[in-house]
Amino acid sequence: MKALRIKEEQEESIRRLAINANKKLIQLGREPLRDSELAHILLNEAIRCAKIDDDGKITIGN
């Protein structure tokens, strides 16, 4: 898969999260993330933590 379409609300949520994360990163003297970099991090973590229960429900957990 080369492209992933996301809803406008999801894009806005990622943007807001990136703003908050970048404030923290800058305070720590680190480089800020682009929204797309944050989206990749979130997707990788979600994939790593994804579980499917006996009813077929997909959840994100530890």
PDB file of N, CA and C in Angstrom:
ATOM      1  N   MET A   1       0.853  -1.169   0.000  1.00  0.00           N
ATOM      2  CA  MET A   1       0.000   0.000   0.000  1.00  0.00           C
ATOM      3  C   MET A   1       0.900   1.233   0.000  1.00  0.00           C
ATOM      4  N   LYS A   2       0.674   2.130  -0.927  1.00  0.00           N
ATOM      5  CA  LYS A   2       1.505   3.326  -1.031  1.00  0.00           C
ATOM      6  C   LYS A   2       0.808   4.573  -0.529  1.00  0.00           C
ATOM      7  N   ALA A   3      -0.508   4.544  -0.458  1.00  0.00           N
ATOM      8  CA  ALA A   3      -1.236   5.727  -0.005  1.00  0.00           C
ATOM      9  C   ALA A   3      -2.321   5.284   0.961  1.00  0.00           C
ATOM     10  N   LEU A   4      -2.586   6.132   1.919  1.00  0.00           N
ATOM     11  CA  LEU A   4      -3.626   5.851   2.891  1.00  0.00           C
ATOM     12  C   LEU A   4      -4.482   7.103   3.023  1.00  0.00           C
ATOM     13  N   ARG A   5      -5.745   6.967   2.754  1.00  0.00           N
ATOM     14  CA  ARG A   5      -6.649   8.110   2.892  1.00  0.00           C
ATOM     15  C   ARG A   5      -7.133   8.162   4.330  1.00  0.00           C
ATOM     16  N   ILE A   6      -7.137   9.358   4.878  1.00  0.00           N
ATOM     17  CA  ILE A   6      -7.653   9.534   6.223  1.00  0.00           C
ATOM     18  C   ILE A   6      -8.716  10.623   6.208  1.00  0.00           C
ATOM     19  N   LYS A   7      -9.588  10.558   7.186  1.00  0.00           N
ATOM     20  CA  LYS A   7     -10.659  11.552   7.289  1.00  0.00           C
ATOM     21  C   LYS A   7     -10.078  12.873   7.771  1.00  0.00           C
ATOM     22  N   GLU A   8     -10.792  13.942   7.465  1.00  0.00           N
ATOM     23  CA  GLU A   8     -10.330  15.275   7.868  1.00  0.00           C
ATOM     24  C   GLU A   8     -10.164  15.374   9.377  1.00  0.00           C
ATOM     25  N   GLU A   9     -11.077  14.742  10.130  1.00  0.00           N
ATOM     26  CA  GLU A   9     -10.984  14.780  11.588  1.00  0.00           C
ATOM     27  C   GLU A   9      -9.710  14.087  12.067  1.00  0.00           C
ATOM     28  N   GLN A  10      -9.345  12.980  11.412  1.00  0.00           N
ATOM     29  CA  GLN A  10      -8.122  12.268  11.775  1.00  0.00           C
ATOM     30  C   GLN A  10      -6.897  13.116  11.460  1.00  0.00           C
ATOM     31  N   GLU A  11      -6.921  13.774  10.325  1.00  0.00           N
ATOM     32  CA  GLU A  11      -5.814  14.643   9.944  1.00  0.00           C
ATOM     33  C   GLU A  11      -5.646  15.777  10.953  1.00  0.00           C
ATOM     34  N   GLU A  12      -6.763  16.348  11.372  1.00  0.00           N
ATOM     35  CA  GLU A  12      -6.724  17.434  12.358  1.00  0.00           C
ATOM     36  C   GLU A  12      -6.215  16.925  13.707  1.00  0.00           C
ATOM     37  N   SER A  13      -6.628  15.725  14.097  1.00  0.00           N
ATOM     38  CA  SER A  13      -6.153  15.141  15.353  1.00  0.00           C
ATOM     39  C   SER A  13      -4.647  14.905  15.319  1.00  0.00           C
ATOM     40  N   ILE A  14      -4.152  14.427  14.198  1.00  0.00           N
ATOM     41  CA  ILE A  14      -2.708  14.220  14.045  1.00  0.00           C
ATOM     42  C   ILE A  14      -1.981  15.553  14.101  1.00  0.00           C
ATOM     43  N   ARG A  15      -2.543  16.569  13.464  1.00  0.00           N
ATOM     44  CA  ARG A  15      -1.917  17.891  13.470  1.00  0.00           C
ATOM     45  C   ARG A  15      -1.830  18.443  14.886  1.00  0.00           C
ATOM     46  N   ARG A  16      -2.933  18.325  15.658  1.00  0.00           N
ATOM     47  CA  ARG A  16      -2.935  18.821  17.039  1.00  0.00           C
ATOM     48  C   ARG A  16      -1.947  18.047  17.908  1.00  0.00           C
ATOM     49  N   LEU A  17      -1.898  16.732  17.717  1.00  0.00           N
ATOM     50  CA  LEU A  17      -0.949  15.913  18.466  1.00  0.00           C
ATOM     51  C   LEU A  17       0.486  16.290  18.107  1.00  0.00           C
ATOM     52  N   ALA A  18       0.734  16.544  16.829  1.00  0.00           N
ATOM     53  CA  ALA A  18       2.073  16.939  16.381  1.00  0.00           C
ATOM     54  C   ALA A  18       2.488  18.263  17.014  1.00  0.00           C
ATOM     55  N   ILE A  19       1.571  19.193  17.112  1.00  0.00           N
ATOM     56  CA  ILE A  19       1.887  20.482  17.736  1.00  0.00           C
ATOM     57  C   ILE A  19       2.322  20.266  19.179  1.00  0.00           C
ATOM     58  N   ASN A  20       1.549  19.485  19.931  1.00  0.00           N
ATOM     59  CA  ASN A  20       1.884  19.227  21.329  1.00  0.00           C
ATOM     60  C   ASN A  20       3.176  18.431  21.468  1.00  0.00           C
ATOM     61  N   ALA A  21       3.348  17.420  20.630  1.00  0.00           N
ATOM     62  CA  ALA A  21       4.567  16.615  20.681  1.00  0.00           C
ATOM     63  C   ALA A  21       5.781  17.461  20.329  1.00  0.00           C
ATOM     64  N   ASN A  22       5.644  18.312  19.331  1.00  0.00           N
ATOM     65  CA  ASN A  22       6.771  19.140  18.904  1.00  0.00           C
ATOM     66  C   ASN A  22       7.158  20.165  19.958  1.00  0.00           C
ATOM     67  N   LYS A  23       6.188  20.677  20.705  1.00  0.00           N
ATOM     68  CA  LYS A  23       6.519  21.578  21.814  1.00  0.00           C
ATOM     69  C   LYS A  23       7.427  20.859  22.807  1.00  0.00           C
ATOM     70  N   LYS A  24       7.065  19.625  23.134  1.00  0.00           N
ATOM     71  CA  LYS A  24       7.851  18.831  24.079  1.00  0.00           C
ATOM     72  C   LYS A  24       9.223  18.500  23.502  1.00  0.00           C
ATOM     73  N   LEU A  25       9.265  18.096  22.249  1.00  0.00           N
ATOM     74  CA  LEU A  25      10.541  17.756  21.618  1.00  0.00           C
ATOM     75  C   LEU A  25      11.479  18.956  21.595  1.00  0.00           C
ATOM     76  N   ILE A  26      10.951  20.115  21.279  1.00  0.00           N
ATOM     77  CA  ILE A  26      11.768  21.331  21.235  1.00  0.00           C
ATOM     78  C   ILE A  26      12.289  21.662  22.629  1.00  0.00           C
ATOM     79  N   GLN A  27      11.443  21.499  23.662  1.00  0.00           N
ATOM     80  CA  GLN A  27      11.891  21.721  25.041  1.00  0.00           C
ATOM     81  C   GLN A  27      13.049  20.795  25.400  1.00  0.00           C
ATOM     82  N   LEU A  28      13.035  19.595  24.836  1.00  0.00           N
ATOM     83  CA  LEU A  28      14.082  18.610  25.100  1.00  0.00           C
ATOM     84  C   LEU A  28      15.289  18.784  24.188  1.00  0.00           C
ATOM     85  N   GLY A  29      15.239  19.797  23.322  1.00  0.00           N
ATOM     86  CA  GLY A  29      16.345  20.063  22.415  1.00  0.00           C
ATOM     87  C   GLY A  29      16.409  19.127  21.230  1.00  0.00           C
ATOM     88  N   ARG A  30      15.284  18.510  20.896  1.00  0.00           N
ATOM     89  CA  ARG A  30      15.232  17.575  19.769  1.00  0.00           C
ATOM     90  C   ARG A  30      14.532  18.215  18.589  1.00  0.00           C
ATOM     91  N   GLU A  31      14.718  17.607  17.434  1.00  0.00           N
ATOM     92  CA  GLU A  31      14.098  18.090  16.197  1.00  0.00           C
ATOM     93  C   GLU A  31      12.596  17.803  16.216  1.00  0.00           C
ATOM     94  N   PRO A  32      11.781  18.739  15.735  1.00  0.00           N
ATOM     95  CA  PRO A  32      10.338  18.478  15.645  1.00  0.00           C
ATOM     96  C   PRO A  32      10.033  17.470  14.541  1.00  0.00           C
ATOM     97  N   LEU A  33       8.862  16.852  14.656  1.00  0.00           N
ATOM     98  CA  LEU A  33       8.402  15.873  13.673  1.00  0.00           C
ATOM     99  C   LEU A  33       7.449  16.529  12.686  1.00  0.00           C
ATOM    100  N   ARG A  34       7.487  16.069  11.448  1.00  0.00           N
ATOM    101  CA  ARG A  34       6.450  16.454  10.496  1.00  0.00           C
ATOM    102  C   ARG A  34       5.200  15.629  10.829  1.00  0.00           C
ATOM    103  N   ASP A  35       4.052  16.132  10.423  1.00  0.00           N
ATOM    104  CA  ASP A  35       2.803  15.407  10.668  1.00  0.00           C
ATOM    105  C   ASP A  35       2.879  13.993  10.101  1.00  0.00           C
ATOM    106  N   SER A  36       3.461  13.846   8.914  1.00  0.00           N
ATOM    107  CA  SER A  36       3.545  12.526   8.279  1.00  0.00           C
ATOM    108  C   SER A  36       4.455  11.587   9.071  1.00  0.00           C
ATOM    109  N   GLU A  37       5.521  12.123   9.666  1.00  0.00           N
ATOM    110  CA  GLU A  37       6.405  11.293  10.492  1.00  0.00           C
ATOM    111  C   GLU A  37       5.656  10.793  11.724  1.00  0.00           C
ATOM    112  N   LEU A  38       4.884  11.677  12.340  1.00  0.00           N
ATOM    113  CA  LEU A  38       4.092  11.281  13.497  1.00  0.00           C
ATOM    114  C   LEU A  38       3.062  10.227  13.103  1.00  0.00           C
ATOM    115  N   ALA A  39       2.420  10.395  11.965  1.00  0.00           N
ATOM    116  CA  ALA A  39       1.431   9.419  11.499  1.00  0.00           C
ATOM    117  C   ALA A  39       2.070   8.045  11.327  1.00  0.00           C
ATOM    118  N   HIS A  40       3.290   7.992  10.801  1.00  0.00           N
ATOM    119  CA  HIS A  40       3.996   6.715  10.644  1.00  0.00           C
ATOM    120  C   HIS A  40       4.292   6.090  12.004  1.00  0.00           C
ATOM    121  N   ILE A  41       4.722   6.899  12.958  1.00  0.00           N
ATOM    122  CA  ILE A  41       4.999   6.391  14.302  1.00  0.00           C
ATOM    123  C   ILE A  41       3.723   5.825  14.925  1.00  0.00           C
ATOM    124  N   LEU A  42       2.638   6.577  14.832  1.00  0.00           N
ATOM    125  CA  LEU A  42       1.363   6.126  15.396  1.00  0.00           C
ATOM    126  C   LEU A  42       0.886   4.838  14.742  1.00  0.00           C
ATOM    127  N   LEU A  43       1.000   4.758  13.429  1.00  0.00           N
ATOM    128  CA  LEU A  43       0.572   3.562  12.707  1.00  0.00           C
ATOM    129  C   LEU A  43       1.408   2.352  13.109  1.00  0.00           C
ATOM    130  N   ASN A  44       2.724   2.520  13.195  1.00  0.00           N
ATOM    131  CA  ASN A  44       3.594   1.414  13.598  1.00  0.00           C
ATOM    132  C   ASN A  44       3.268   0.927  15.005  1.00  0.00           C
ATOM    133  N   GLU A  45       3.039   1.855  15.932  1.00  0.00           N
ATOM    134  CA  GLU A  45       2.688   1.476  17.303  1.00  0.00           C
ATOM    135  C   GLU A  45       1.336   0.777  17.347  1.00  0.00           C
ATOM    136  N   ALA A  46       0.373   1.283  16.590  1.00  0.00           N
ATOM    137  CA  ALA A  46      -0.955   0.665  16.559  1.00  0.00           C
ATOM    138  C   ALA A  46      -0.880  -0.753  16.006  1.00  0.00           C
ATOM    139  N   ILE A  47      -0.102  -0.949  14.964  1.00  0.00           N
ATOM    140  CA  ILE A  47       0.054  -2.286  14.379  1.00  0.00           C
ATOM    141  C   ILE A  47       0.690  -3.224  15.395  1.00  0.00           C
ATOM    142  N   ARG A  48       1.709  -2.726  16.086  1.00  0.00           N
ATOM    143  CA  ARG A  48       2.424  -3.544  17.070  1.00  0.00           C
ATOM    144  C   ARG A  48       1.506  -3.960  18.219  1.00  0.00           C
ATOM    145  N   CYS A  49       0.593  -3.088  18.605  1.00  0.00           N
ATOM    146  CA  CYS A  49      -0.266  -3.334  19.766  1.00  0.00           C
ATOM    147  C   CYS A  49      -1.659  -3.846  19.406  1.00  0.00           C
ATOM    148  N   ALA A  50      -1.941  -4.054  18.138  1.00  0.00           N
ATOM    149  CA  ALA A  50      -3.279  -4.473  17.714  1.00  0.00           C
ATOM    150  C   ALA A  50      -3.570  -5.904  18.151  1.00  0.00           C
ATOM    151  N   LYS A  51      -4.793  -6.090  18.607  1.00  0.00           N
ATOM    152  CA  LYS A  51      -5.249  -7.414  19.015  1.00  0.00           C
ATOM    153  C   LYS A  51      -6.636  -7.643  18.426  1.00  0.00           C
ATOM    154  N   ILE A  52      -6.928  -8.890  18.149  1.00  0.00           N
ATOM    155  CA  ILE A  52      -8.249  -9.260  17.652  1.00  0.00           C
ATOM    156  C   ILE A  52      -8.846 -10.232  18.659  1.00  0.00           C
ATOM    157  N   ASP A  53     -10.022  -9.885  19.222  1.00  0.00           N
ATOM    158  CA  ASP A  53     -10.610 -10.759  20.236  1.00  0.00           C
ATOM    159  C   ASP A  53     -11.415 -11.876  19.578  1.00  0.00           C
ATOM    160  N   ASP A  54     -11.995 -12.721  20.412  1.00  0.00           N
ATOM    161  CA  ASP A  54     -12.736 -13.884  19.914  1.00  0.00           C
ATOM    162  C   ASP A  54     -13.961 -13.507  19.090  1.00  0.00           C
ATOM    163  N   ASP A  55     -14.469 -12.287  19.300  1.00  0.00           N
ATOM    164  CA  ASP A  55     -15.625 -11.817  18.530  1.00  0.00           C
ATOM    165  C   ASP A  55     -15.221 -11.090  17.253  1.00  0.00           C
ATOM    166  N   GLY A  56     -13.914 -10.979  16.996  1.00  0.00           N
ATOM    167  CA  GLY A  56     -13.431 -10.301  15.803  1.00  0.00           C
ATOM    168  C   GLY A  56     -13.249  -8.810  15.970  1.00  0.00           C
ATOM    169  N   LYS A  57     -13.406  -8.321  17.208  1.00  0.00           N
ATOM    170  CA  LYS A  57     -13.225  -6.893  17.469  1.00  0.00           C
ATOM    171  C   LYS A  57     -11.731  -6.582  17.541  1.00  0.00           C
ATOM    172  N   ILE A  58     -11.312  -5.543  16.824  1.00  0.00           N
ATOM    173  CA  ILE A  58      -9.909  -5.134  16.812  1.00  0.00           C
ATOM    174  C   ILE A  58      -9.730  -4.013  17.820  1.00  0.00           C
ATOM    175  N   THR A  59      -8.751  -4.188  18.711  1.00  0.00           N
ATOM    176  CA  THR A  59      -8.447  -3.174  19.715  1.00  0.00           C
ATOM    177  C   THR A  59      -6.950  -2.900  19.711  1.00  0.00           C
ATOM    178  N   ILE A  60      -6.601  -1.752  20.272  1.00  0.00           N
ATOM    179  CA  ILE A  60      -5.202  -1.382  20.433  1.00  0.00           C
ATOM    180  C   ILE A  60      -4.910  -1.454  21.923  1.00  0.00           C
ATOM    181  N   GLY A  61      -3.983  -2.301  22.310  1.00  0.00           N
ATOM    182  CA  GLY A  61      -3.637  -2.460  23.722  1.00  0.00           C
ATOM    183  C   GLY A  61      -2.157  -2.735  23.875  1.00  0.00           C
ATOM    184  N   ASN A  62      -1.756  -2.966  25.106  1.00  0.00           N
ATOM    185  CA  ASN A  62      -0.332  -3.252  25.368  1.00  0.00           C
ATOM    186  C   ASN A  62      -0.031  -4.708  25.233  1.00  0.00           C
TER     187      ASN A  62
END
